[in-house]
mmCIF file of C-alpha atoms in Angstrom:
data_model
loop_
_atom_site.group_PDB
_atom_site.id
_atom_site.type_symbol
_atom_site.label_atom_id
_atom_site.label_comp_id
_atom_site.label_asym_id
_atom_site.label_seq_id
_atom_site.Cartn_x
_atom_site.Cartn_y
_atom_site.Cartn_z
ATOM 1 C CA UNK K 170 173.137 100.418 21.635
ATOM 2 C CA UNK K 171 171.529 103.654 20.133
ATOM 3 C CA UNK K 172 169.196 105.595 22.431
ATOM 4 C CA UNK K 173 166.430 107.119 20.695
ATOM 5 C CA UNK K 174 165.914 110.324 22.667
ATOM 6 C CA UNK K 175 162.461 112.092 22.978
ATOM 7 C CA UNK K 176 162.085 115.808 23.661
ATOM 8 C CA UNK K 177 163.607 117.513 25.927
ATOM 9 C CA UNK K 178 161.722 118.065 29.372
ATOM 10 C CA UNK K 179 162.498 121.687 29.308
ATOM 11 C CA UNK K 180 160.755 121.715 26.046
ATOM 12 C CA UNK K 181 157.539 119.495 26.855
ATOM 13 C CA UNK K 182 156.959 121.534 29.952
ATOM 14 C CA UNK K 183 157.270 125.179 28.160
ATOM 15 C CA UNK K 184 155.175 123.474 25.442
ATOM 16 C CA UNK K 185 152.484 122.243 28.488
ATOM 17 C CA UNK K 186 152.709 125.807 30.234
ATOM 18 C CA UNK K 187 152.064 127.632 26.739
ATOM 19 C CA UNK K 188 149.048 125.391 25.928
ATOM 20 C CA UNK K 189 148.443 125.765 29.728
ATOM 21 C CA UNK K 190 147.792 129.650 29.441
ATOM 22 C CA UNK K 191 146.414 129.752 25.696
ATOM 23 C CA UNK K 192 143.664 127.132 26.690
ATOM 24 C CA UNK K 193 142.580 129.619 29.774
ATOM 25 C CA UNK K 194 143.084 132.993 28.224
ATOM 26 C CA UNK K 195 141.798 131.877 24.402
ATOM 27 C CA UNK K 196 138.850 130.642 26.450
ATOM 28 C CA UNK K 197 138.229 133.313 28.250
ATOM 29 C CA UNK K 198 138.942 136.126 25.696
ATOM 30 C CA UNK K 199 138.452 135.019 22.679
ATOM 31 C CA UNK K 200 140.450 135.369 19.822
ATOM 32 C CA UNK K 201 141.796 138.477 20.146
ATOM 33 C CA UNK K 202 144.379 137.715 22.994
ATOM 34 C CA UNK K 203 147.693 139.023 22.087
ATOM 35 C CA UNK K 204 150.376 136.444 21.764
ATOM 36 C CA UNK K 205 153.201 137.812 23.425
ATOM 37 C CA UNK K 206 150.231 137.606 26.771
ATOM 38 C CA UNK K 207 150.479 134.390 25.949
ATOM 39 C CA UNK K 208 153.468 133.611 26.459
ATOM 40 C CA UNK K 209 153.970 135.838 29.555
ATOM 41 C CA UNK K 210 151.525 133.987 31.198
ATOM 42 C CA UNK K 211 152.720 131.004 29.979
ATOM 43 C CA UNK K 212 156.497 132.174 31.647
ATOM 44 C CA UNK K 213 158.067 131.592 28.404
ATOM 45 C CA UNK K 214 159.611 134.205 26.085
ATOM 46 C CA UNK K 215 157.393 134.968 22.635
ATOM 47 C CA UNK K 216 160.182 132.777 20.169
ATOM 48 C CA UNK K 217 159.209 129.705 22.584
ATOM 49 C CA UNK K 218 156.047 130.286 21.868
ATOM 50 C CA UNK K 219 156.072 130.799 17.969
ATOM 51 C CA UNK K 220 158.646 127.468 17.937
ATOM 52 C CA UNK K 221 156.420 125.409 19.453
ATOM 53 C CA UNK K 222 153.255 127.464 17.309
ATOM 54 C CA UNK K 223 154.400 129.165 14.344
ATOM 55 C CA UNK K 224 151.605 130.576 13.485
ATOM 56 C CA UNK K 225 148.137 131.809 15.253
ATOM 57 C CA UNK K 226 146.139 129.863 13.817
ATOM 58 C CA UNK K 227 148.488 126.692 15.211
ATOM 59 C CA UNK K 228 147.753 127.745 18.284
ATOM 60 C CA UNK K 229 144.015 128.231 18.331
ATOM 61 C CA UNK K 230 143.522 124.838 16.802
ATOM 62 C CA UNK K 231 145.508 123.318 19.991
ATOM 63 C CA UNK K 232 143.195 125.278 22.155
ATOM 64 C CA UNK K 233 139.798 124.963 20.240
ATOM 65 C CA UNK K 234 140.096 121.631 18.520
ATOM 66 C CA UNK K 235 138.562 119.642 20.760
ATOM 67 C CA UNK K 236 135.075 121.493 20.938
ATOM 68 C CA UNK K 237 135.069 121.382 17.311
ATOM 69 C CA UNK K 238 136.029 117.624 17.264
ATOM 70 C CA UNK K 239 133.192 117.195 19.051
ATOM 71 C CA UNK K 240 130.454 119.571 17.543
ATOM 72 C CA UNK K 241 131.584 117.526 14.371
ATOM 73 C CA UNK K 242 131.201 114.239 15.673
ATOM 74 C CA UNK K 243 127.831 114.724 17.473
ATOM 75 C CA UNK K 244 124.175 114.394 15.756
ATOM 76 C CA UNK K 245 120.272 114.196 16.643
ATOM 77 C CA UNK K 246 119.651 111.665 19.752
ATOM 78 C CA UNK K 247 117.958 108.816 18.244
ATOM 79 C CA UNK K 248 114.022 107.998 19.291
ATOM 80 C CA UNK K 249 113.154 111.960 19.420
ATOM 81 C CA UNK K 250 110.620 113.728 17.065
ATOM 82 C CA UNK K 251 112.717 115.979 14.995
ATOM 83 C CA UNK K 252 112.034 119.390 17.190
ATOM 84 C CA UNK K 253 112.977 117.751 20.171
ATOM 85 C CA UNK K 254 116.158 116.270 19.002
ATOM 86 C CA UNK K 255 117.183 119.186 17.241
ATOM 87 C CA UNK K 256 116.870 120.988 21.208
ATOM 88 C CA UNK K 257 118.840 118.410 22.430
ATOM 89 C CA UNK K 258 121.402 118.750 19.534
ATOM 90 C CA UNK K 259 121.641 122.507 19.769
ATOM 91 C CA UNK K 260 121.659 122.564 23.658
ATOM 92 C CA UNK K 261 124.008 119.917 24.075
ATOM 93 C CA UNK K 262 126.850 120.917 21.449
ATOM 94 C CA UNK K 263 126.203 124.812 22.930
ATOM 95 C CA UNK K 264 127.118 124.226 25.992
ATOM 96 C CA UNK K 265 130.669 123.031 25.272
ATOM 97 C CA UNK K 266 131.293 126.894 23.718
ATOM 98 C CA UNK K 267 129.868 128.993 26.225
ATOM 99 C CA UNK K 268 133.889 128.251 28.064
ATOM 100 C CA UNK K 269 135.490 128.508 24.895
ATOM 101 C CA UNK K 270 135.514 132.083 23.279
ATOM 102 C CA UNK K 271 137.543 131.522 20.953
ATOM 103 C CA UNK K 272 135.846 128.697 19.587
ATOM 104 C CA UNK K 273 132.778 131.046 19.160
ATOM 105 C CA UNK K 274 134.684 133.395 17.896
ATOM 106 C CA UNK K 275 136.424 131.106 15.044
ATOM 107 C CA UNK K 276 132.785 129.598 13.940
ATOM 108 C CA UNK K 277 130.973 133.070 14.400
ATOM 109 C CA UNK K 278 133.757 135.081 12.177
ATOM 110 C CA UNK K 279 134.775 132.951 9.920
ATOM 111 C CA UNK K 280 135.430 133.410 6.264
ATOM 112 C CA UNK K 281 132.591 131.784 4.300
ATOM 113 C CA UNK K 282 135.329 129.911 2.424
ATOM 114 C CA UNK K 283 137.275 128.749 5.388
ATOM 115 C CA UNK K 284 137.791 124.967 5.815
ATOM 116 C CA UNK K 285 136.934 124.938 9.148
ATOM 117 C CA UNK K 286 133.572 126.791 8.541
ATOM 118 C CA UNK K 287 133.086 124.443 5.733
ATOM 119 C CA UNK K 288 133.215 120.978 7.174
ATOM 120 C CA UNK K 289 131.349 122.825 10.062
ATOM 121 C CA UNK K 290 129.106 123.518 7.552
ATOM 122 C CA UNK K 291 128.655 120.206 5.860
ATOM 123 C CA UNK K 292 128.207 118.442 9.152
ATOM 124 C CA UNK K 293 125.713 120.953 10.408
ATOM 125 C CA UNK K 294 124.121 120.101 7.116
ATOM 126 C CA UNK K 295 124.391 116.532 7.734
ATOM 127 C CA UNK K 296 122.492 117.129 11.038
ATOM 128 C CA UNK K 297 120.182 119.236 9.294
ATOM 129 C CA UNK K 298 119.398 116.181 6.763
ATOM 130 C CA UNK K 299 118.650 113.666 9.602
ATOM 131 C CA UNK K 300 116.491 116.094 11.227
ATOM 132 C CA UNK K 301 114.297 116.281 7.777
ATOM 133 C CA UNK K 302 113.803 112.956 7.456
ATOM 134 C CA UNK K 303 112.681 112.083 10.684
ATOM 135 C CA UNK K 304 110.179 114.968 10.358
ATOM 136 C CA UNK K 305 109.297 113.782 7.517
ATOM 137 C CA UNK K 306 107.099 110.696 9.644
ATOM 138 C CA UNK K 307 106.608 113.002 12.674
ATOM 139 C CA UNK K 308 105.461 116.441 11.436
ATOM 140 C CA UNK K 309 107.434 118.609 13.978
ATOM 141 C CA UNK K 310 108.940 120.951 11.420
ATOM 142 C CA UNK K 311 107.241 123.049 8.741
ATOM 143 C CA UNK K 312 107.269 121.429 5.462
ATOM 144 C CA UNK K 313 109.615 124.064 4.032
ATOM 145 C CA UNK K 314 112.567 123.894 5.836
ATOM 146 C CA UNK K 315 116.071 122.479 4.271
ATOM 147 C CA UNK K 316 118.795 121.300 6.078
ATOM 148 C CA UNK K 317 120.795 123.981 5.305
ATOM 149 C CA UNK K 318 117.804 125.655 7.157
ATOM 150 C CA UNK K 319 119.082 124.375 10.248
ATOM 151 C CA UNK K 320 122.447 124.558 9.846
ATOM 152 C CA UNK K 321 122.544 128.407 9.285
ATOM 153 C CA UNK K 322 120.597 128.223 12.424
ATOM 154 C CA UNK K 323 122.860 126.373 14.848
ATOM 155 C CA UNK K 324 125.559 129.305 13.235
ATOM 156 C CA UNK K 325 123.110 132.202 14.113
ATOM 157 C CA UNK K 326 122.931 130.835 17.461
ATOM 158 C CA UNK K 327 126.732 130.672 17.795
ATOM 159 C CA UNK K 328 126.468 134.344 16.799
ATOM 160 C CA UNK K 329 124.271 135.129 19.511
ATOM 161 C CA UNK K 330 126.702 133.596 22.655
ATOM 162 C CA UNK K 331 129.492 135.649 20.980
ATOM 163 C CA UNK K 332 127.643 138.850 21.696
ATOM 164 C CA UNK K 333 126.357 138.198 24.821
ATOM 165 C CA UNK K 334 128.642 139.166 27.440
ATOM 166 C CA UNK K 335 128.566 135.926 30.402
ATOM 167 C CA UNK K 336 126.321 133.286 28.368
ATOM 168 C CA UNK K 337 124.965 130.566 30.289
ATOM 169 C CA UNK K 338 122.156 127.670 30.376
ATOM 170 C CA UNK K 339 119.338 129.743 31.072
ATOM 171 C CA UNK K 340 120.793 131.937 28.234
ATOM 172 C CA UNK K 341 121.384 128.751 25.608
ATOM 173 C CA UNK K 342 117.734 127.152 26.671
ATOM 174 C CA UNK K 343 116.438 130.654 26.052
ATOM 175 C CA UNK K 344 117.888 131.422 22.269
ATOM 176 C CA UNK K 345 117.548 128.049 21.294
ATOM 177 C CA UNK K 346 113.685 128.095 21.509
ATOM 178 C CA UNK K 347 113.287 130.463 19.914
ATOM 179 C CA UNK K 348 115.391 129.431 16.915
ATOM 180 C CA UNK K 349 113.466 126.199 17.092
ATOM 181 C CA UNK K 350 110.302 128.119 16.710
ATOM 182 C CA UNK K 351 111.245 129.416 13.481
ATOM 183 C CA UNK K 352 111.405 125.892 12.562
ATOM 184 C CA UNK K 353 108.655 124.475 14.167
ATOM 185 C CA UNK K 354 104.947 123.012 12.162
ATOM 186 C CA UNK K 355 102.456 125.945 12.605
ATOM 187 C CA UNK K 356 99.303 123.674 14.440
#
């Protein structure tokens, strides 16, 4: 009777311990933590860490994935005028990168061209869309802003938590008024 056999234990925990200390130090730092910190931290020698992450960039999407899965898979709350949703939106996927520098640091410095920027982008865009339409009955936002408008805008505000130096609520609440008066209906 064949046994298949998984991985060894050895390997899943030194695979668990590298993620382990990436997640807390890519958070923390951004992404300009060195990799062979990584792996000290992590307890593991630096060829552990580049066979279980070959590259960088493998790395950061282990650590930063999940804030970008879900900036991508949120949108406006529904039964909002278009202002107030697009607070809520802004707030609420915000908050998830003020603990993750890196992730700030992969959306604020990316290359125009990058894919990640780009489906960023194109939801952001989406977002953007909804938020036009429902303004569109309600009147919250001036009559010439595009939802690329507001997309550009959500970036900008990513660029602002990457310079400041401890972001938090007060700090997100703060920024994103004042983005959302650039958007706002003059009465």
């Amino acid at each position: 009777m064949e046994r298949t056999q998984g991985p060894r234990r050895d390997v899943v925990a030194n695979r668990a311990r590298i993620v382990e200390a990436a997640t807390t130090m890519l958070r923390e730092c951004g992404l300009n933590v060195d990799m062979r910190a990584i792996a000290k931290e992590a307890g593991v020698g630096v060829g552990t860490l580049y066979r279980h992450f070959p590259t960088r960039q493998d790395l950061v999407h282990e650590v930063t994935g999940t804030d970008l899965a879900g900036l991508a898979t949120s949108g406006l709350p529904p039964d909002q005028p278009a202002i107030d949703a697009l607070r809520a939106f802004f707030t609420t996927a915000l908050m998830p990168l003020v603990r993750n520098r890196a992730a700030v640091d992969l959306l604020a410095n990316a290359e125009p061209s990058g894919a990640d920027l780009q489906r960023c982008l194109a939801h952001l865009t989406g977002v953007g869309h909804d938020a036009v339409e429902r303004s569109r009955t309600d009147h919250t936002l001036a009559d010439d802003i595009t939802a690329t408008d507001i997309a550009y805008q959500f970036l900008g505000l990513v660029r602002i938590l990457q310079l400041l130096p401890h972001p938090d609520t007060a700090d997100i609440e703060h920024y994103v008024e004042l983005a959302l008066r650039a958007l706002r209906r003059c009465s």
